[in-house]
Amino acid sequence: MQDDILRLAYEVSRVTEEKVDRFDRVMKQTGMLAINARLEAARAGEAGRAFSVVAQELGVLATSISHIGGELRQAISANIASLSNAGTQMLVDFKGTRHTDLARSAVEIIDRNLYERSCDVRWWATDSAIVDVLQKPSRESVQHARERLATILRSYTVYLDLWVADREGRVIATGRPDRYPLAHNLDVSQEAWFRHALTTANGDEFRVCDITTNPTLGNAQVATYSTAVRAEGRTRGNAIGALGIFFDWEPQAAAVLDGIGLTPAERRGSKLMLLDASHRVIAGGDRGAFGSHYPLRLDGRTSGYYQHDGALVAFAETPGYETYRGLGWLGCIETRTDESV
């Protein structure tokens, strides 16, 4: 509808200019005829005196009408400009609000997905096979834990791998040892996910790290969730190790962004992104944009839109979901205004 208003304003402006121009040309011709008529009347002498008066009045009338045409042009131009500006702002507001809602929808879908990941890690940390391999490490318990982790991975295809690390930070069991052999016996004692897991106060808590690439997992982009594995699998048991689960971030995030409800024309002129709390691109944007900083202006807001450097930028911060408070991530849509407005 907003596009139709703008098109109508531009068409009215075009038609008005065209008609007033034609009007001016006719009045100029009329003025010239009036001048010629006065000249001919002068040659006719006394006989043309009455006609001279008519010709003079016709010239005055043509001049008056030309002035009116000029005033009409100015008045219509001013109103058309106001209408055009109003229509343009209406279109900006409409698209800005709509894109803000779409950005919020994207980050909400991500958070609902990641909330499930927080449930997974806490649940699997109580699995008897995972608890046993840490309490009673042996060849048999390691093999059983591997089999159990592999079973989970066959059902939960959104994960790259699951790792069980002992209290010292040595990975003793993984779900895909054939695909990721470097994970076996890997020292993760200095990695954030492991250290943060051991800081959990009980089995109801978990930790999540911002999106990173993991060299052991083929430099894949991962969202890593972790929690402590506790003695006997009890909620308040002593921490005997840690479970880390590695969410296959890139294809899942891409699927969410692909599902955002932009028209094909809008999508061609837009960048769809997910940003972390420091406004680092963690999904979408230009090719190779992952990890780069996006110059987002919040101006104290958690959602909204603004125009900058020929672009309309809409954003919305995660509201969290259930017990998952989120990490301050944002959905963001940048659209070129010269293509969309």
mmCIF file of C-alpha atoms in Angstrom:
data_model
loop_
_atom_site.group_PDB
_atom_site.id
_atom_site.type_symbol
_atom_site.label_atom_id
_atom_site.label_comp_id
_atom_site.label_asym_id
_atom_site.label_seq_id
_atom_site.Cartn_x
_atom_site.Cartn_y
_atom_site.Cartn_z
ATOM 1 C CA MET A 1 0.000 0.000 0.000
ATOM 2 C CA GLN A 2 2.838 2.388 0.892
ATOM 3 C CA ASP A 3 4.500 1.698 -2.455
ATOM 4 C CA ASP A 4 1.195 2.491 -4.192
ATOM 5 C CA ILE A 5 0.953 5.848 -2.387
ATOM 6 C CA LEU A 6 4.437 6.806 -3.511
ATOM 7 C CA ARG A 7 3.777 5.734 -7.089
ATOM 8 C CA LEU A 8 0.538 7.741 -7.086
ATOM 9 C CA ALA A 9 2.335 10.818 -5.710
ATOM 10 C CA TYR A 10 5.038 10.585 -8.362
ATOM 11 C CA GLU A 11 2.432 10.087 -11.115
ATOM 12 C CA VAL A 12 0.345 13.064 -9.944
ATOM 13 C CA SER A 13 3.509 15.172 -9.886
ATOM 14 C CA ARG A 14 4.467 14.055 -13.385
ATOM 15 C CA VAL A 15 1.002 14.668 -14.865
ATOM 16 C CA THR A 16 0.683 18.040 -13.133
ATOM 17 C CA GLU A 17 4.030 19.235 -14.453
ATOM 18 C CA GLU A 18 3.126 18.072 -17.932
ATOM 19 C CA LYS A 19 -0.287 19.785 -17.953
ATOM 20 C CA VAL A 20 0.964 23.042 -16.429
ATOM 21 C CA ASP A 21 3.754 23.148 -19.009
ATOM 22 C CA ARG A 22 1.207 22.770 -21.798
ATOM 23 C CA PHE A 23 -0.917 25.412 -20.119
ATOM 24 C CA ASP A 24 2.071 27.791 -20.077
ATOM 25 C CA ARG A 25 2.773 27.179 -23.737
ATOM 26 C CA VAL A 26 -0.840 27.967 -24.675
ATOM 27 C CA MET A 27 -0.765 31.174 -22.621
ATOM 28 C CA LYS A 28 2.494 32.245 -24.227
ATOM 29 C CA GLN A 29 0.984 31.651 -27.650
ATOM 30 C CA THR A 30 -2.109 33.608 -26.572
ATOM 31 C CA GLY A 31 0.101 36.460 -25.381
ATOM 32 C CA MET A 32 1.945 36.512 -28.699
ATOM 33 C CA LEU A 33 -1.364 36.582 -30.566
ATOM 34 C CA ALA A 34 -2.498 39.480 -28.384
ATOM 35 C CA ILE A 35 0.679 41.418 -29.205
ATOM 36 C CA ASN A 36 0.280 40.734 -32.937
ATOM 37 C CA ALA A 37 -3.366 41.730 -32.750
ATOM 38 C CA ARG A 38 -2.463 45.065 -31.159
ATOM 39 C CA LEU A 39 0.126 45.719 -33.879
ATOM 40 C CA GLU A 40 -2.416 45.012 -36.600
ATOM 41 C CA ALA A 41 -4.968 47.184 -34.831
ATOM 42 C CA ALA A 42 -2.471 50.030 -34.723
ATOM 43 C CA ARG A 43 -1.908 49.748 -38.498
ATOM 44 C CA ALA A 44 -5.647 49.884 -39.039
ATOM 45 C CA GLY A 45 -5.798 53.271 -37.314
ATOM 46 C CA GLU A 46 -9.155 54.534 -36.111
ATOM 47 C CA ALA A 47 -10.922 51.488 -37.474
ATOM 48 C CA GLY A 48 -8.859 49.104 -35.351
ATOM 49 C CA ARG A 49 -9.073 51.061 -32.108
ATOM 50 C CA ALA A 50 -11.813 48.894 -30.580
ATOM 51 C CA PHE A 51 -10.028 45.729 -31.601
ATOM 52 C CA SER A 52 -6.841 47.092 -29.982
ATOM 53 C CA VAL A 53 -8.657 47.392 -26.653
ATOM 54 C CA VAL A 54 -9.793 43.763 -26.914
ATOM 55 C CA ALA A 55 -6.280 42.631 -27.840
ATOM 56 C CA GLN A 56 -4.826 44.516 -24.879
ATOM 57 C CA GLU A 57 -7.295 42.939 -22.460
ATOM 58 C CA LEU A 58 -6.543 39.536 -23.970
ATOM 59 C CA GLY A 59 -2.841 40.088 -23.257
ATOM 60 C CA VAL A 60 -3.572 41.077 -19.647
ATOM 61 C CA LEU A 61 -5.758 37.991 -19.272
ATOM 62 C CA ALA A 62 -3.043 35.736 -20.704
ATOM 63 C CA THR A 63 -0.503 37.210 -18.277
ATOM 64 C CA SER A 64 -2.868 36.730 -15.336
ATOM 65 C CA ILE A 65 -3.575 33.152 -16.318
ATOM 66 C CA SER A 66 0.173 32.475 -16.648
ATOM 67 C CA HIS A 67 0.675 33.810 -13.110
ATOM 68 C CA ILE A 68 -2.108 31.575 -11.843
ATOM 69 C CA GLY A 69 -0.494 28.612 -13.622
ATOM 70 C CA GLY A 70 2.819 29.377 -11.907
ATOM 71 C CA GLU A 71 1.134 29.612 -8.509
ATOM 72 C CA LEU A 72 -0.692 26.367 -9.220
ATOM 73 C CA ARG A 73 2.617 24.673 -10.116
ATOM 74 C CA GLN A 74 4.228 25.860 -6.857
ATOM 75 C CA ALA A 75 1.260 24.841 -4.709
ATOM 76 C CA ILE A 76 0.948 21.414 -6.267
ATOM 77 C CA SER A 77 4.715 20.840 -6.188
ATOM 78 C CA ALA A 78 4.823 21.701 -2.477
ATOM 79 C CA ASN A 79 1.932 19.367 -1.687
ATOM 80 C CA ILE A 80 3.323 16.607 -3.851
ATOM 81 C CA ALA A 81 6.685 16.947 -2.078
ATOM 82 C CA SER A 82 4.940 16.711 1.314
ATOM 83 C CA LEU A 83 2.949 13.711 0.152
ATOM 84 C CA SER A 84 6.078 12.079 -1.221
ATOM 85 C CA ASN A 85 8.005 12.695 2.010
ATOM 86 C CA ALA A 86 5.122 11.376 4.087
ATOM 87 C CA GLY A 87 4.817 8.309 1.871
ATOM 88 C CA THR A 88 8.570 7.679 2.027
ATOM 89 C CA GLN A 89 8.581 7.938 5.828
ATOM 90 C CA MET A 90 5.503 5.727 6.009
ATOM 91 C CA LEU A 91 7.322 3.126 3.928
ATOM 92 C CA VAL A 92 10.441 3.386 6.123
ATOM 93 C CA ASP A 93 8.334 2.989 9.284
ATOM 94 C CA PHE A 94 6.364 0.093 7.833
ATOM 95 C CA LYS A 95 9.447 -1.802 6.669
ATOM 96 C CA GLY A 96 11.427 -0.876 9.764
ATOM 97 C CA THR A 97 8.711 -2.215 12.068
ATOM 98 C CA ARG A 98 8.210 -5.325 9.961
ATOM 99 C CA HIS A 99 11.922 -6.077 9.724
ATOM 100 C CA THR A 100 12.313 -5.527 13.473
ATOM 101 C CA ASP A 101 9.599 -8.127 14.078
ATOM 102 C CA LEU A 102 11.328 -10.531 11.675
ATOM 103 C CA ALA A 103 14.687 -9.977 13.399
ATOM 104 C CA ARG A 104 13.065 -10.697 16.766
ATOM 105 C CA SER A 105 11.413 -13.807 15.366
ATOM 106 C CA ALA A 106 14.761 -15.123 14.116
ATOM 107 C CA VAL A 107 16.560 -14.689 17.415
ATOM 108 C CA GLU A 108 13.580 -16.123 19.327
ATOM 109 C CA ILE A 109 13.636 -19.256 17.162
ATOM 110 C CA ILE A 110 17.362 -19.599 17.817
ATOM 111 C CA ASP A 111 16.869 -19.236 21.571
ATOM 112 C CA ARG A 112 14.078 -21.802 21.657
ATOM 113 C CA ASN A 113 16.390 -24.177 19.820
ATOM 114 C CA LEU A 114 19.279 -23.473 22.161
ATOM 115 C CA TYR A 115 17.035 -23.828 25.201
ATOM 116 C CA GLU A 116 16.579 -27.444 24.142
ATOM 117 C CA ARG A 117 20.361 -27.812 24.004
ATOM 118 C CA SER A 118 20.591 -26.622 27.614
ATOM 119 C CA CYS A 119 18.074 -29.314 28.556
ATOM 120 C CA ASP A 120 20.045 -31.967 26.636
ATOM 121 C CA VAL A 121 23.363 -31.353 28.382
ATOM 122 C CA ARG A 122 21.823 -31.444 31.860
ATOM 123 C CA TRP A 123 19.878 -34.591 31.089
ATOM 124 C CA TRP A 124 22.722 -36.515 29.467
ATOM 125 C CA ALA A 125 25.118 -35.641 32.295
ATOM 126 C CA THR A 126 23.039 -37.930 34.523
ATOM 127 C CA ASP A 127 23.186 -40.879 32.095
ATOM 128 C CA SER A 128 24.541 -43.930 33.919
ATOM 129 C CA ALA A 129 27.096 -44.700 31.198
ATOM 130 C CA ILE A 130 28.571 -41.186 31.465
ATOM 131 C CA VAL A 131 28.586 -41.227 35.267
ATOM 132 C CA ASP A 132 30.148 -44.723 35.384
ATOM 133 C CA VAL A 133 33.012 -43.936 33.015
ATOM 134 C CA LEU A 134 34.104 -41.153 35.362
ATOM 135 C CA GLN A 135 33.494 -43.009 38.621
ATOM 136 C CA LYS A 136 34.888 -46.345 37.459
ATOM 137 C CA PRO A 137 37.088 -45.750 34.407
ATOM 138 C CA SER A 138 37.980 -48.953 32.568
ATOM 139 C CA ARG A 139 38.176 -50.207 29.007
ATOM 140 C CA GLU A 140 34.678 -51.613 29.322
ATOM 141 C CA SER A 141 33.137 -48.454 30.813
ATOM 142 C CA VAL A 142 34.828 -46.290 28.170
ATOM 143 C CA GLN A 143 33.458 -48.496 25.403
ATOM 144 C CA HIS A 144 29.998 -48.448 26.936
ATOM 145 C CA ALA A 145 30.110 -44.648 27.223
ATOM 146 C CA ARG A 146 31.189 -44.351 23.584
ATOM 147 C CA GLU A 147 28.341 -46.547 22.476
ATOM 148 C CA ARG A 148 25.871 -44.555 24.522
ATOM 149 C CA LEU A 149 27.141 -41.233 23.124
ATOM 150 C CA ALA A 150 27.021 -42.635 19.575
ATOM 151 C CA THR A 151 23.399 -43.697 20.124
ATOM 152 C CA ILE A 152 22.503 -40.188 21.240
ATOM 153 C CA LEU A 153 24.210 -38.674 18.189
ATOM 154 C CA ARG A 154 22.293 -40.906 15.812
ATOM 155 C CA SER A 155 19.058 -39.509 17.229
ATOM 156 C CA TYR A 156 20.185 -35.917 17.705
ATOM 157 C CA THR A 157 21.708 -35.029 14.348
ATOM 158 C CA VAL A 158 22.188 -31.349 15.245
ATOM 159 C CA TYR A 159 25.344 -32.230 17.217
ATOM 160 C CA LEU A 160 28.851 -32.725 15.873
ATOM 161 C CA ASP A 161 30.117 -34.615 18.911
ATOM 162 C CA LEU A 162 29.739 -35.171 22.651
ATOM 163 C CA TRP A 163 32.780 -35.301 24.952
ATOM 164 C CA VAL A 164 33.223 -36.606 28.470
ATOM 165 C CA ALA A 165 36.235 -35.176 30.318
ATOM 166 C CA ASP A 166 37.573 -36.264 33.690
ATOM 167 C CA ARG A 167 38.211 -33.921 36.581
ATOM 168 C CA GLU A 168 41.688 -33.041 35.242
ATOM 169 C CA GLY A 169 40.303 -32.071 31.832
ATOM 170 C CA ARG A 170 41.275 -35.148 29.803
ATOM 171 C CA VAL A 171 38.678 -36.319 27.269
ATOM 172 C CA ILE A 172 38.084 -39.995 28.001
ATOM 173 C CA ALA A 173 35.041 -40.739 25.827
ATOM 174 C CA THR A 174 33.511 -39.257 22.688
ATOM 175 C CA GLY A 175 30.599 -40.164 20.452
ATOM 176 C CA ARG A 176 32.444 -40.056 17.116
ATOM 177 C CA PRO A 177 36.008 -41.256 17.630
ATOM 178 C CA ASP A 178 36.300 -42.341 13.980
ATOM 179 C CA ARG A 179 35.263 -38.955 12.593
ATOM 180 C CA TYR A 180 37.149 -36.869 15.151
ATOM 181 C CA PRO A 181 40.086 -38.980 16.366
ATOM 182 C CA LEU A 182 41.996 -35.965 17.725
ATOM 183 C CA ALA A 183 39.418 -35.568 20.492
ATOM 184 C CA HIS A 184 40.536 -38.791 22.238
ATOM 185 C CA ASN A 185 42.748 -37.973 25.244
ATOM 186 C CA LEU A 186 42.594 -34.274 24.354
ATOM 187 C CA ASP A 187 43.525 -31.900 27.201
ATOM 188 C CA VAL A 188 40.635 -29.447 27.566
ATOM 189 C CA SER A 189 41.507 -28.243 31.052
ATOM 190 C CA GLN A 190 42.081 -24.684 29.782
ATOM 191 C CA GLU A 191 39.052 -24.532 27.523
ATOM 192 C CA ALA A 192 36.213 -22.280 28.608
ATOM 193 C CA TRP A 193 33.464 -24.881 28.334
ATOM 194 C CA PHE A 194 35.287 -27.279 30.680
ATOM 195 C CA ARG A 195 36.340 -24.682 33.242
ATOM 196 C CA HIS A 196 32.864 -23.141 33.286
ATOM 197 C CA ALA A 197 31.214 -26.547 33.654
ATOM 198 C CA LEU A 198 33.096 -27.152 36.895
ATOM 199 C CA THR A 199 31.782 -23.863 38.285
ATOM 200 C CA THR A 200 28.161 -25.043 38.147
ATOM 201 C CA ALA A 201 26.712 -25.335 41.645
ATOM 202 C CA ASN A 202 24.399 -28.260 40.917
ATOM 203 C CA GLY A 203 22.951 -30.419 38.189
ATOM 204 C CA ASP A 204 20.297 -27.853 37.302
ATOM 205 C CA GLU A 205 22.923 -25.433 36.031
ATOM 206 C CA PHE A 206 24.721 -25.356 32.697
ATOM 207 C CA ARG A 207 27.137 -23.150 30.824
ATOM 208 C CA VAL A 208 27.145 -21.995 27.217
ATOM 209 C CA CYS A 209 29.925 -20.340 25.220
ATOM 210 C CA ASP A 210 29.616 -17.889 22.344
ATOM 211 C CA ILE A 211 29.929 -19.303 18.840
ATOM 212 C CA THR A 212 33.499 -20.300 17.950
ATOM 213 C CA THR A 213 35.271 -22.515 15.441
ATOM 214 C CA ASN A 214 36.606 -25.747 16.908
ATOM 215 C CA PRO A 215 39.823 -27.033 15.255
ATOM 216 C CA THR A 216 39.376 -30.531 16.701
ATOM 217 C CA LEU A 217 35.986 -30.730 15.001
ATOM 218 C CA GLY A 218 37.270 -29.716 11.575
ATOM 219 C CA ASN A 219 37.083 -25.979 12.301
ATOM 220 C CA ALA A 220 33.313 -26.193 12.358
ATOM 221 C CA GLN A 221 31.309 -23.380 13.909
ATOM 222 C CA VAL A 222 29.927 -24.672 17.196
ATOM 223 C CA ALA A 223 27.748 -23.613 20.082
ATOM 224 C CA THR A 224 29.194 -25.443 23.067
ATOM 225 C CA TYR A 225 27.094 -26.368 26.091
ATOM 226 C CA SER A 226 28.520 -27.978 29.202
ATOM 227 C CA THR A 227 27.792 -28.960 32.753
ATOM 228 C CA ALA A 228 29.475 -30.926 35.491
ATOM 229 C CA VAL A 229 28.927 -34.679 35.722
ATOM 230 C CA ARG A 230 28.167 -35.414 39.375
ATOM 231 C CA ALA A 231 28.728 -38.417 41.590
ATOM 232 C CA GLU A 232 25.951 -40.987 41.275
ATOM 233 C CA GLY A 233 24.263 -38.628 38.830
ATOM 234 C CA ARG A 234 22.769 -36.713 41.750
ATOM 235 C CA THR A 235 21.732 -33.090 41.380
ATOM 236 C CA ARG A 236 23.951 -31.978 44.261
ATOM 237 C CA GLY A 237 26.643 -34.626 44.021
ATOM 238 C CA ASN A 238 30.320 -33.735 43.800
ATOM 239 C CA ALA A 239 31.616 -32.807 40.358
ATOM 240 C CA ILE A 240 33.638 -35.737 38.973
ATOM 241 C CA GLY A 241 34.111 -34.449 35.439
ATOM 242 C CA ALA A 242 32.330 -32.543 32.697
ATOM 243 C CA LEU A 243 30.160 -33.177 29.665
ATOM 244 C CA GLY A 244 30.555 -30.924 26.626
ATOM 245 C CA ILE A 245 28.109 -31.047 23.708
ATOM 246 C CA PHE A 246 28.910 -29.353 20.400
ATOM 247 C CA PHE A 247 25.937 -27.999 18.488
ATOM 248 C CA ASP A 248 26.477 -27.843 14.709
ATOM 249 C CA TRP A 249 25.809 -24.132 14.516
ATOM 250 C CA GLU A 250 26.301 -23.053 10.905
ATOM 251 C CA PRO A 251 23.640 -25.136 9.089
ATOM 252 C CA GLN A 252 21.089 -24.687 11.879
ATOM 253 C CA ALA A 253 21.529 -20.900 11.974
ATOM 254 C CA ALA A 254 21.422 -20.728 8.164
ATOM 255 C CA ALA A 255 18.119 -22.628 8.159
ATOM 256 C CA VAL A 256 16.629 -20.112 10.589
ATOM 257 C CA LEU A 257 17.773 -17.135 8.503
ATOM 258 C CA ASP A 258 16.511 -18.788 5.313
ATOM 259 C CA GLY A 259 13.104 -19.066 6.938
ATOM 260 C CA ILE A 260 12.765 -15.343 7.641
ATOM 261 C CA GLY A 261 9.712 -14.048 5.773
ATOM 262 C CA LEU A 262 11.271 -11.589 3.350
ATOM 263 C CA THR A 263 10.059 -11.396 -0.225
ATOM 264 C CA PRO A 264 12.547 -12.520 -2.910
ATOM 265 C CA ALA A 265 13.052 -8.875 -3.919
ATOM 266 C CA GLU A 266 13.687 -7.826 -0.311
ATOM 267 C CA ARG A 267 16.061 -10.722 0.242
ATOM 268 C CA ARG A 268 18.155 -9.735 -2.785
ATOM 269 C CA GLY A 269 18.777 -6.293 -1.315
ATOM 270 C CA SER A 270 19.195 -7.346 2.316
ATOM 271 C CA LYS A 271 21.701 -8.818 4.738
ATOM 272 C CA LEU A 272 20.216 -11.122 7.359
ATOM 273 C CA MET A 273 22.428 -11.628 10.386
ATOM 274 C CA LEU A 274 22.682 -12.969 13.901
ATOM 275 C CA LEU A 275 25.017 -10.988 16.138
ATOM 276 C CA ASP A 276 26.475 -11.840 19.532
ATOM 277 C CA ALA A 277 26.430 -9.408 22.459
ATOM 278 C CA SER A 278 29.553 -7.643 21.175
ATOM 279 C CA HIS A 279 27.919 -7.307 17.724
ATOM 280 C CA ARG A 280 30.155 -9.909 16.152
ATOM 281 C CA VAL A 281 28.552 -11.626 13.155
ATOM 282 C CA ILE A 282 27.834 -15.236 14.107
ATOM 283 C CA ALA A 283 25.553 -16.077 11.180
ATOM 284 C CA GLY A 284 24.581 -14.556 7.840
ATOM 285 C CA GLY A 285 25.836 -11.301 6.377
ATOM 286 C CA ASP A 286 28.284 -11.193 3.505
ATOM 287 C CA ARG A 287 30.344 -14.181 2.487
ATOM 288 C CA GLY A 288 33.143 -14.622 5.013
ATOM 289 C CA ALA A 289 31.517 -12.221 7.492
ATOM 290 C CA PHE A 290 31.611 -14.724 10.385
ATOM 291 C CA GLY A 291 33.512 -13.218 13.299
ATOM 292 C CA SER A 292 33.590 -9.676 11.900
ATOM 293 C CA HIS A 293 32.194 -6.748 13.888
ATOM 294 C CA TYR A 294 28.970 -5.135 12.695
ATOM 295 C CA PRO A 295 28.599 -1.400 13.530
ATOM 296 C CA LEU A 296 25.142 -1.672 15.087
ATOM 297 C CA ARG A 297 23.695 1.396 16.831
ATOM 298 C CA LEU A 298 21.422 0.471 19.716
ATOM 299 C CA ASP A 299 21.013 3.959 21.215
ATOM 300 C CA GLY A 300 19.881 2.354 24.467
ATOM 301 C CA ARG A 301 17.211 0.215 22.802
ATOM 302 C CA THR A 302 16.716 -3.547 22.788
ATOM 303 C CA SER A 303 14.921 -3.389 19.435
ATOM 304 C CA GLY A 304 14.138 -0.897 16.709
ATOM 305 C CA TYR A 305 15.383 0.435 13.396
ATOM 306 C CA TYR A 306 17.262 3.372 11.930
ATOM 307 C CA GLN A 307 18.590 4.671 8.622
ATOM 308 C CA HIS A 308 22.312 5.052 8.054
ATOM 309 C CA ASP A 309 24.534 5.433 4.999
ATOM 310 C CA GLY A 310 21.879 4.393 2.499
ATOM 311 C CA ALA A 311 20.581 1.455 4.530
ATOM 312 C CA LEU A 312 17.638 0.633 6.769
ATOM 313 C CA VAL A 313 18.891 -1.362 9.772
ATOM 314 C CA ALA A 314 16.410 -3.268 11.968
ATOM 315 C CA PHE A 315 17.410 -5.220 15.068
ATOM 316 C CA ALA A 316 16.020 -7.041 18.088
ATOM 317 C CA GLU A 317 17.784 -8.493 21.109
ATOM 318 C CA THR A 318 16.954 -11.957 22.396
ATOM 319 C CA PRO A 319 14.318 -12.023 25.131
ATOM 320 C CA GLY A 320 15.493 -15.483 26.243
ATOM 321 C CA TYR A 321 13.284 -18.530 26.507
ATOM 322 C CA GLU A 322 12.095 -20.387 29.595
ATOM 323 C CA THR A 323 15.153 -20.954 31.823
ATOM 324 C CA TYR A 324 17.536 -20.025 29.018
ATOM 325 C CA ARG A 325 18.300 -16.335 29.487
ATOM 326 C CA GLY A 326 20.279 -16.036 26.294
ATOM 327 C CA LEU A 327 23.636 -14.388 25.727
ATOM 328 C CA GLY A 328 22.495 -10.988 24.541
ATOM 329 C CA TRP A 329 22.412 -12.069 20.897
ATOM 330 C CA LEU A 330 20.508 -10.047 18.312
ATOM 331 C CA GLY A 331 18.712 -10.613 15.054
ATOM 332 C CA CYS A 332 19.581 -7.952 12.486
ATOM 333 C CA ILE A 333 18.372 -7.085 8.970
ATOM 334 C CA GLU A 334 20.137 -4.480 6.847
ATOM 335 C CA THR A 335 18.303 -3.360 3.695
ATOM 336 C CA ARG A 336 19.564 -0.914 1.094
ATOM 337 C CA THR A 337 17.121 2.009 1.103
ATOM 338 C CA ASP A 338 17.825 2.884 -2.522
ATOM 339 C CA GLU A 339 16.448 -0.557 -3.433
ATOM 340 C CA SER A 340 13.672 -0.912 -0.889
ATOM 341 C CA VAL A 341 12.254 2.560 -0.255
#
